Short mmCIF file of C-alpha atoms in Angstrom, two decimals:
data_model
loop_
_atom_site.label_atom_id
_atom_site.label_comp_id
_atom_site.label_asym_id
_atom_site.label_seq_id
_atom_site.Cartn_x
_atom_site.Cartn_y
_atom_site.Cartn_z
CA UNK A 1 0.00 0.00 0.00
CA UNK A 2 1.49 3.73 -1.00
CA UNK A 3 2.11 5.47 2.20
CA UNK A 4 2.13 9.21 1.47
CA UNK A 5 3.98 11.50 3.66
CA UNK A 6 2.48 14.28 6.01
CA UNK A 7 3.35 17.66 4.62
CA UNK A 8 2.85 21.15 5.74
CA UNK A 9 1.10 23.69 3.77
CA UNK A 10 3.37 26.79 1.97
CA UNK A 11 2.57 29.63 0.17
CA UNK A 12 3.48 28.30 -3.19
CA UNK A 13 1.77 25.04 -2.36
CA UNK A 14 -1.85 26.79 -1.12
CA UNK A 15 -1.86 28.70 -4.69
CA UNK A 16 -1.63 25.59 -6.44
CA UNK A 17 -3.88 22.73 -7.39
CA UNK A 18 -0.74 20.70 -8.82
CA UNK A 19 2.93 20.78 -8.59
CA UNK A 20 2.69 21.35 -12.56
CA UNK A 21 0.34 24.17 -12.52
CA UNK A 22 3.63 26.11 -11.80
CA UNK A 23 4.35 26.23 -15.40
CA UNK A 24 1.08 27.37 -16.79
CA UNK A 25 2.31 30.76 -16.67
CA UNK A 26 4.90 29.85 -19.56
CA UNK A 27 2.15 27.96 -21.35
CA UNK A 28 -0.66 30.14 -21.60
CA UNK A 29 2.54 33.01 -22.68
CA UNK A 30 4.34 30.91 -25.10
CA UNK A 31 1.54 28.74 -26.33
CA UNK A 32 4.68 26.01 -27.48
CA UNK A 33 4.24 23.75 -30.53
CA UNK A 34 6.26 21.22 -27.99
CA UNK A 35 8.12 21.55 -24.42
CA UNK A 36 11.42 20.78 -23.81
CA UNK A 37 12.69 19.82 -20.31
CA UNK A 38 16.27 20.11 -20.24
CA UNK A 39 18.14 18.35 -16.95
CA UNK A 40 21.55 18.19 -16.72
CA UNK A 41 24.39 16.52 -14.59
CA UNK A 42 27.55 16.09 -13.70
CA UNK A 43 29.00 12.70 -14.97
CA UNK A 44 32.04 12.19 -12.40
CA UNK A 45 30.94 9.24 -10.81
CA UNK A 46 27.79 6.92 -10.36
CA UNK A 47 24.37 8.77 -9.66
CA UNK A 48 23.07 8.85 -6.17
CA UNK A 49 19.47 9.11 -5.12
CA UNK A 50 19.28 12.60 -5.24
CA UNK A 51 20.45 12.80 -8.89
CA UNK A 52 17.74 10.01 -9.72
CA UNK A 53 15.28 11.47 -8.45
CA UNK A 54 15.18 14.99 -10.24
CA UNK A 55 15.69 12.41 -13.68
CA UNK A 56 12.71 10.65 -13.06
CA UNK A 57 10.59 13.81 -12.12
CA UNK A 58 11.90 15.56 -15.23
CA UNK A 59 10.06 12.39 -16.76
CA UNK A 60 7.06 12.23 -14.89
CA UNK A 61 6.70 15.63 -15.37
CA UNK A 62 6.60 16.05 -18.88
CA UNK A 63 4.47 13.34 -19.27
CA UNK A 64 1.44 15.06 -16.99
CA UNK A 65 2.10 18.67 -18.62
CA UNK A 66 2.27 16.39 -22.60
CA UNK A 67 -1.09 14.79 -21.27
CA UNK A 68 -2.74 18.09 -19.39
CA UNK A 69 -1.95 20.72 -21.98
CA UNK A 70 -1.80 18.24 -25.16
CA UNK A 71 1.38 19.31 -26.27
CA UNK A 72 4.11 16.87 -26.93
CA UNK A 73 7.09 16.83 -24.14
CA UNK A 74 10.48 15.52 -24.21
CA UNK A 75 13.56 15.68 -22.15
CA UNK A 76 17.08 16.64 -23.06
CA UNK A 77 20.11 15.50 -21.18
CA UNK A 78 22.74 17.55 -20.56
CA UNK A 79 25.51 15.47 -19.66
CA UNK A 80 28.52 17.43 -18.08
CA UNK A 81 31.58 15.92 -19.10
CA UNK A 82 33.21 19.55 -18.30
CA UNK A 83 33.51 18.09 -14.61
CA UNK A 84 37.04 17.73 -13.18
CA UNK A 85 38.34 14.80 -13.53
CA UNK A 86 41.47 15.52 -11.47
CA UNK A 87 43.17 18.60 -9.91
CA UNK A 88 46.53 19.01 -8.91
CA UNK A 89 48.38 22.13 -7.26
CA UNK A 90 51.66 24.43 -9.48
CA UNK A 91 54.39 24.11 -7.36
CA UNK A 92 56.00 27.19 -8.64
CA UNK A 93 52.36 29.36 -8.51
CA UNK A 94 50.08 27.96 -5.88
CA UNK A 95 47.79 27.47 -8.65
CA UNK A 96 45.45 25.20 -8.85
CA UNK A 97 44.41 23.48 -12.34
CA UNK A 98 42.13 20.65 -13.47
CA UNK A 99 41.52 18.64 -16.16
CA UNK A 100 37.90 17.85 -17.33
CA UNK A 101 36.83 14.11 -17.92
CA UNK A 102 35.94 15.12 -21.68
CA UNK A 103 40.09 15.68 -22.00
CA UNK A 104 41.02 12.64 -19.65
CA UNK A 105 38.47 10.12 -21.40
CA UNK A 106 37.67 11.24 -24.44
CA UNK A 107 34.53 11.13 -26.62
CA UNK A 108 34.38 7.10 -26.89
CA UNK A 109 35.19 6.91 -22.77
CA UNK A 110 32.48 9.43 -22.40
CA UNK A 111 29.70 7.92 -24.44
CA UNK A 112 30.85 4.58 -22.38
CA UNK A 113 30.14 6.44 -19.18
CA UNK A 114 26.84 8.03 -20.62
CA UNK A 115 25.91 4.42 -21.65
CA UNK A 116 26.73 2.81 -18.25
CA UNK A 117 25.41 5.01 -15.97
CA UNK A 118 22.19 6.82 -17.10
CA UNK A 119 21.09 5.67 -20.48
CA UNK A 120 19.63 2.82 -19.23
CA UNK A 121 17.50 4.85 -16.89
CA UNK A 122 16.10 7.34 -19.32
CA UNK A 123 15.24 4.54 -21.66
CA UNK A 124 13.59 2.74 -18.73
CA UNK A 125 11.75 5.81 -17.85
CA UNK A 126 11.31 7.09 -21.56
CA UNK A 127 9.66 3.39 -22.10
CA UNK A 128 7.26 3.57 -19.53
CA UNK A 129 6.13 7.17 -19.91
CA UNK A 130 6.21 7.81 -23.58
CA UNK A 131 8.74 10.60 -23.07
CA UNK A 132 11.30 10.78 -25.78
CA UNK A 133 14.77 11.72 -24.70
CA UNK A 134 18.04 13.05 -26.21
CA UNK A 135 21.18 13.10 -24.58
CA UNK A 136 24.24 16.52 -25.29
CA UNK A 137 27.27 16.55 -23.64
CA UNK A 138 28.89 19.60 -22.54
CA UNK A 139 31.79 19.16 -25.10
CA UNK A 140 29.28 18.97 -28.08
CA UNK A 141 26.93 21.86 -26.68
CA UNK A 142 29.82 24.15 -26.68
CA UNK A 143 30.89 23.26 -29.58
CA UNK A 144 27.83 24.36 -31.38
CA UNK A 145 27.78 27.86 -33.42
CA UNK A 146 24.92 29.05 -31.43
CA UNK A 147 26.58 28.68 -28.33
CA UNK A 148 29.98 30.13 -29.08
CA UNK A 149 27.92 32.90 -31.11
CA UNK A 150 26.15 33.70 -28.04
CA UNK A 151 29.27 33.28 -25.72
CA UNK A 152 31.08 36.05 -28.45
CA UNK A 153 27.90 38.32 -28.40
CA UNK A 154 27.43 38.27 -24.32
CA UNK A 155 31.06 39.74 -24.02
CA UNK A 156 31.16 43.15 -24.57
CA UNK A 157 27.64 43.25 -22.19
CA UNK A 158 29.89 41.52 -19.59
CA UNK A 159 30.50 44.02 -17.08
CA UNK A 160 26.64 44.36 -16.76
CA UNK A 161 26.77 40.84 -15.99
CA UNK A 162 30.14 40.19 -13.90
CA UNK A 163 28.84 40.65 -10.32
CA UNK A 164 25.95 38.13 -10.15
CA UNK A 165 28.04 35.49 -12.34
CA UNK A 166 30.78 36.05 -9.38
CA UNK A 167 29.56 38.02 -6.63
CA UNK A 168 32.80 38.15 -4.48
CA UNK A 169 35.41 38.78 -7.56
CA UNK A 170 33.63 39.97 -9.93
CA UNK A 171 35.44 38.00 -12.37
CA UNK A 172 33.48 34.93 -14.25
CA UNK A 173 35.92 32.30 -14.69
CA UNK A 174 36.54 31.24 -18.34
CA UNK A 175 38.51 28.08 -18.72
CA UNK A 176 40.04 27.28 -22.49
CA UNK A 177 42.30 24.39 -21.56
CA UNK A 178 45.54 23.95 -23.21
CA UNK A 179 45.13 23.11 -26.90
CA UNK A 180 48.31 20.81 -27.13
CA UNK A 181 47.39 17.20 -28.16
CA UNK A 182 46.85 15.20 -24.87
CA UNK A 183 47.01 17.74 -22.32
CA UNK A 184 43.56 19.90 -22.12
CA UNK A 185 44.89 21.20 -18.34
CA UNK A 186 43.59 24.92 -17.57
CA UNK A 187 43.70 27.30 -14.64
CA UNK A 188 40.78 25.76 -12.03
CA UNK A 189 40.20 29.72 -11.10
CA UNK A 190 41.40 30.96 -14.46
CA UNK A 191 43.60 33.67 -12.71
CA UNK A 192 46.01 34.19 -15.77
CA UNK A 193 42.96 33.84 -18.44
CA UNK A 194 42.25 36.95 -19.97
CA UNK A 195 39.74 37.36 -22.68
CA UNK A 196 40.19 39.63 -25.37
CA UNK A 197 37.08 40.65 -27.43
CA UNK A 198 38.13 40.98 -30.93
CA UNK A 199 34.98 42.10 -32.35
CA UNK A 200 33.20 40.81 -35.78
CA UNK A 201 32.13 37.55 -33.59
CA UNK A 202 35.53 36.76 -32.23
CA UNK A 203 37.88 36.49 -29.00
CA UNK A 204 41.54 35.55 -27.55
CA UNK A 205 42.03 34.16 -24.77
CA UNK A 206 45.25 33.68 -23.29
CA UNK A 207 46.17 31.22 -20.43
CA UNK A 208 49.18 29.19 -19.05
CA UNK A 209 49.40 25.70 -19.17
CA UNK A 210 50.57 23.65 -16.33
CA UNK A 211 53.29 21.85 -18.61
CA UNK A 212 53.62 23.91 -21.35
CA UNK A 213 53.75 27.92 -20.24
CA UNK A 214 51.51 30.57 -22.26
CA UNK A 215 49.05 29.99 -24.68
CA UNK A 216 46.35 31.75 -26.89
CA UNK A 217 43.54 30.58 -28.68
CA UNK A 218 41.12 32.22 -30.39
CA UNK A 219 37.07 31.59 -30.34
CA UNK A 220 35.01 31.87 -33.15
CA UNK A 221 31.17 30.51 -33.81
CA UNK A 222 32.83 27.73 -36.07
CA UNK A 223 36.29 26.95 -34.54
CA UNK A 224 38.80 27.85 -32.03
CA UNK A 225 39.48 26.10 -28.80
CA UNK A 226 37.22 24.47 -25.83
CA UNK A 227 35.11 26.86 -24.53
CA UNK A 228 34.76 25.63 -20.48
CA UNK A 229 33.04 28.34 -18.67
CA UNK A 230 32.13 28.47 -14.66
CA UNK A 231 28.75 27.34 -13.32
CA UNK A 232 26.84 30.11 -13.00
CA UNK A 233 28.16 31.55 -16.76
CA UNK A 234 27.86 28.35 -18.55
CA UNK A 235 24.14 28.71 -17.19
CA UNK A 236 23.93 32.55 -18.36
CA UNK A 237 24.96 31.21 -22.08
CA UNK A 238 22.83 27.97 -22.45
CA UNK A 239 19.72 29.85 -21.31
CA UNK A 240 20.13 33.04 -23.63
CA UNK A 241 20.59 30.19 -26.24
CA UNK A 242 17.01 29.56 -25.77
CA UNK A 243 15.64 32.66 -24.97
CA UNK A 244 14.44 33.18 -28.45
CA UNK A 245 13.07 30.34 -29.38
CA UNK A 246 9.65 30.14 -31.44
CA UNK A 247 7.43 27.09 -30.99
CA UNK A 248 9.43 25.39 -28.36
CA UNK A 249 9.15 25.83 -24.41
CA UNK A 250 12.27 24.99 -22.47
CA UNK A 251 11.68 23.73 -19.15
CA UNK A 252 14.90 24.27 -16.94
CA UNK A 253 14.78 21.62 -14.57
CA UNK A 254 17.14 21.40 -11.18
CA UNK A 255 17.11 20.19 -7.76
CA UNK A 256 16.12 23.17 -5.19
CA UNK A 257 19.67 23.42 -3.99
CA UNK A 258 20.09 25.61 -7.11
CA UNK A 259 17.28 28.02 -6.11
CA UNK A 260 19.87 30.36 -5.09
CA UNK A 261 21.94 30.64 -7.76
CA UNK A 262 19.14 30.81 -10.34
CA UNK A 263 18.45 33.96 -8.33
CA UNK A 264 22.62 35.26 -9.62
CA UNK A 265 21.65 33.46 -12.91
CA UNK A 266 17.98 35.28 -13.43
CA UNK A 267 20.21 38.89 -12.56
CA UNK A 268 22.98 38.35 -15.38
CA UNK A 269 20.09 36.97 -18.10
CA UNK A 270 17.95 40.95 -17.18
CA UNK A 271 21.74 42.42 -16.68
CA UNK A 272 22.82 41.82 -20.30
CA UNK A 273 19.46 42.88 -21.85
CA UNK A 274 16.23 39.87 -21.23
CA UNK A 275 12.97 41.15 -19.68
CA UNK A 276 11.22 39.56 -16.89
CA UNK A 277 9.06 37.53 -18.96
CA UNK A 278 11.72 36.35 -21.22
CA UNK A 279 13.27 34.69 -18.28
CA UNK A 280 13.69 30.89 -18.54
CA UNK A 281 10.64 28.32 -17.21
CA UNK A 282 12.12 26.57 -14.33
CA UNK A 283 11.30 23.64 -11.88
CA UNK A 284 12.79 23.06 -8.71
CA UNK A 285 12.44 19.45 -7.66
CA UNK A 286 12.72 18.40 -3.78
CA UNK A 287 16.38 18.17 -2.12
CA UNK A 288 17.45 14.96 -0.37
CA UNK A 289 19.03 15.83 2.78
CA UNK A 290 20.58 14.31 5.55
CA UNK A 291 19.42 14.41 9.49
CA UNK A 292 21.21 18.07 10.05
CA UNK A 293 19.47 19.19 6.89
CA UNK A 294 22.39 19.35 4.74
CA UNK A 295 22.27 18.15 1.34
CA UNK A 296 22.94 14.29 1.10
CA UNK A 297 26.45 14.42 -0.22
CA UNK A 298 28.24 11.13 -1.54
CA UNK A 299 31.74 12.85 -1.09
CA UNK A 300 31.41 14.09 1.97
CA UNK A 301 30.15 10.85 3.59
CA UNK A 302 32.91 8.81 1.71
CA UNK A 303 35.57 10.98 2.70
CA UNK A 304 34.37 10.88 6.15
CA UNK A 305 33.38 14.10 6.75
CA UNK A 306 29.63 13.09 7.04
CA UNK A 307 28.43 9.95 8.80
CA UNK A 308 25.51 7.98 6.19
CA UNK A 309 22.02 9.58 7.62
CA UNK A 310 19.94 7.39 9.62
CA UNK A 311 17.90 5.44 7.82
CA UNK A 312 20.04 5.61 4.65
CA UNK A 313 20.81 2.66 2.93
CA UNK A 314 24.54 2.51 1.32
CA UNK A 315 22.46 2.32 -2.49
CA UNK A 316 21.62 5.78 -2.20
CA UNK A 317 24.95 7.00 -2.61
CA UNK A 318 25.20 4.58 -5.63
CA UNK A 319 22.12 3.73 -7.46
CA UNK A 320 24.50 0.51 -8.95
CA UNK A 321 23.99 -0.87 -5.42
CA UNK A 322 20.15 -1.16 -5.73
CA UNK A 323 19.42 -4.43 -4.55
CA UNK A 324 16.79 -5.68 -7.58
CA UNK A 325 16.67 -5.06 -11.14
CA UNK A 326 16.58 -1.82 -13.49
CA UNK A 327 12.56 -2.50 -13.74
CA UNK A 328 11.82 -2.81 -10.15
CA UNK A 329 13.87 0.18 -9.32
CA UNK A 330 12.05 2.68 -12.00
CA UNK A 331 8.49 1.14 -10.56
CA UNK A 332 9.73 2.48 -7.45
CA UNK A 333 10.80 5.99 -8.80
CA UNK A 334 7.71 6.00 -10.58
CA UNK A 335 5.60 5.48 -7.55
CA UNK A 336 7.58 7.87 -5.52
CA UNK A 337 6.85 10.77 -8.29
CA UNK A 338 3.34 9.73 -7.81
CA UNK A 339 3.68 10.65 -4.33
CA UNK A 340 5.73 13.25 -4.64
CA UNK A 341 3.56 14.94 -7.57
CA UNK A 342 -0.44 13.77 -6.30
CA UNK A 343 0.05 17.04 -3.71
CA UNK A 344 2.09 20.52 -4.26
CA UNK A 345 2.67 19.97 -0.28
CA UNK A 346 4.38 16.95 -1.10
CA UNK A 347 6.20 17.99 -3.95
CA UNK A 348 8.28 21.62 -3.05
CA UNK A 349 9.72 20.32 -0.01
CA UNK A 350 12.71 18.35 1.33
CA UNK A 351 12.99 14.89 2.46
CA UNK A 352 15.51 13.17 4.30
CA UNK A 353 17.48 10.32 3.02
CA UNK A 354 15.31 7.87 5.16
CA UNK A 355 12.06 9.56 5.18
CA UNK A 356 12.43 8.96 1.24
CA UNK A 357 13.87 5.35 1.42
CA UNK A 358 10.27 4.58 3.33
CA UNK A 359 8.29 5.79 0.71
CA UNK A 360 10.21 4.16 -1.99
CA UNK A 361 9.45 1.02 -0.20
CA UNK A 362 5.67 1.27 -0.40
CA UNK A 363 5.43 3.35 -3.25
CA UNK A 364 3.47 1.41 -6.04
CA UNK A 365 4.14 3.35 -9.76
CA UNK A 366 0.88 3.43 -12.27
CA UNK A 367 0.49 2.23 -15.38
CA UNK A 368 -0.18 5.23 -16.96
CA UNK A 369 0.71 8.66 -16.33
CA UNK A 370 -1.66 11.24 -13.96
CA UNK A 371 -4.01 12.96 -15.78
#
């Protein structure tokens, strides 16, 4: 039997009927030939709980809108193969610099880690809901014209921009990593980057390598180097990306830790020219914390900095560990969105690690999707 969880009322909650309803506003305005829900993470490592369940909400929520509104959903990917893959300290500097897993593994390693890790979700979950689903990395969105086009055009609006994208320098980090074949290491905090804007829909940026001294490469829409930028920018760029498109309705969607910075992100998007209405569609899906109220964190607790909450079980720090099959784990994420989605109480709120473990363990997923 589903056991539903006892959840106090909010002010966002009491003006909504449905967790979904949220995103009428960007409905009835847009009136979308077809919604896009874009979710994106980091692929260092196997996906925890937390990271599985904002994947299958960004499911089960396009299927209610696709089935409420009658306009076809689907959910885009955005794998993040920008994320370090090691860092290591200059002697001679103090600096530190990384290398992303896209340079340490390489397209075929990365489309092996993309295929091991979370494809087989999203086709489980794309199955079962009727959701189609594409999958970008990082490395191939910023490769894209449109992106680098935007990247070149945002520049000379930049110091509009500068103080939400980094509030306590003032300086966005912008990471090109050394173009030499095999290395790819940059500046972590880019503090010898500059970025000259060349005009005419071009840029230099010079760096130095940890192995190899200075550098310069130049960005264009077509060519140049890798264009790595920090969190809060690379977020700036992808979402002006979409902020003209006609006929299609992105959905950004995150886990509410990001709330915050989407407040820094929402800033730079009106800072550099977008009106309040032209502002991304976003849905914050419920955190997964531990018994202090911090977010669950894998690292933390496997470094030893964080004991494993009560009632956690060690497969929520690696969904690999589930003890049953692929199937019977999505029936279970599928009858926790139920849950999580049959109440807006239920739904923008947090939940610690145990507190969802018990409701996995009764939920019971439908068939179909909630009309």
């Amino acid at each position: 039997m589903t056991t539903y969880p006892v959840s106090p009322n909010t002010v966002l909650a009491n003006a909504l009927t449905s967790a979904e309803d949220l995103l009428r506003p960007h409905i009835v305005n847009a009136e979308p030939e077809r919604i896009v829900f874009v979710v994106g993470t980091q692929i260092n490592g196997a996906p925890h709980i937390g990271t599985s369940l904002v994947q299958s909400l960004t499911f089960a929520a396009a299927a209610r809108i696709r089935d409420r509104f009658g306009v076809p959903a689907v959910v885009q990917f955005s794998a993040l193969d920008n994320a370090p893959y090691a860092i290591v300290t200059d002697k001679e500097s103090g600096h530190h610099y990384q290398r992303a897993y896209a340079h340490a593994l390489g397209a075929a390693g990365i489309a092996e880690q993309i295929d091991k890790l979370y494809r087989p979700l999203f086709t489980a979950l794309s199955e079962r809901l009727k959701v189609p689903f594409s999958v970008e990395t990082y490395t191939q969105q910023q490769a894209a014209p449109h992106f680098r086009r935007t990247w070149l055009r945002v520049l000379p609006r930049m110091d509009a921009a500068r103080w939400y994208l980094s509030p306590s320098s003032g300086v966005p980090h912008v990471r090109v990593p050394c173009p030499r074949p095999g290395c790819g290491w940059a500046e972590k905090y880019a503090e010898r980057t500059r970025v000259r804007d060349d005009g005419f829909e071009r840029a230099t940026v010079s760096a130095v390598c940890l192995h190899h001294g200075e550098y310069e490469v130049v960005i264009e829409p077509a060519d140049g180097g890798y264009l790595d930028l920090a969190t809060l920018y690379r977020n700036l760029v992808k979402e002006l990306m979409i902020s003209g498109a006609v006929g299609t309705l992105y959905v950004m969607v995150k886990g509410s830790d990001w709330m915050p910075g989407c407040i820094l992100v929402d800033g730079a998007l009106q800072a550099v020219g977008l009106t309040r209405g032209q502002l991304p569609a976003r849905l914050f899906c419920p955190q997964v914390v531990t018994d202090t109220g911090a977010k669950l964190s894998k690292s933390l607790i496997r470094e030893g900095r964080a004991p494993l909450p009560d009632g956690a079980a060690p497969w929520m720090l690696d969904t690999r560990e589930w003890p049953g099959s692929l199937g019977e784990y999505v029936d279970r994420l599928l009858g926790l969105t139920d849950v999580l989605l049959a109440d807006p109480r239920h739904f923008f709120r947090s939940y610690s690690a145990g507190e969802l473990g018990r409701l996995m363990s009764t939920a019971t997923a439908r068939s179909v999707p909630a009309r």
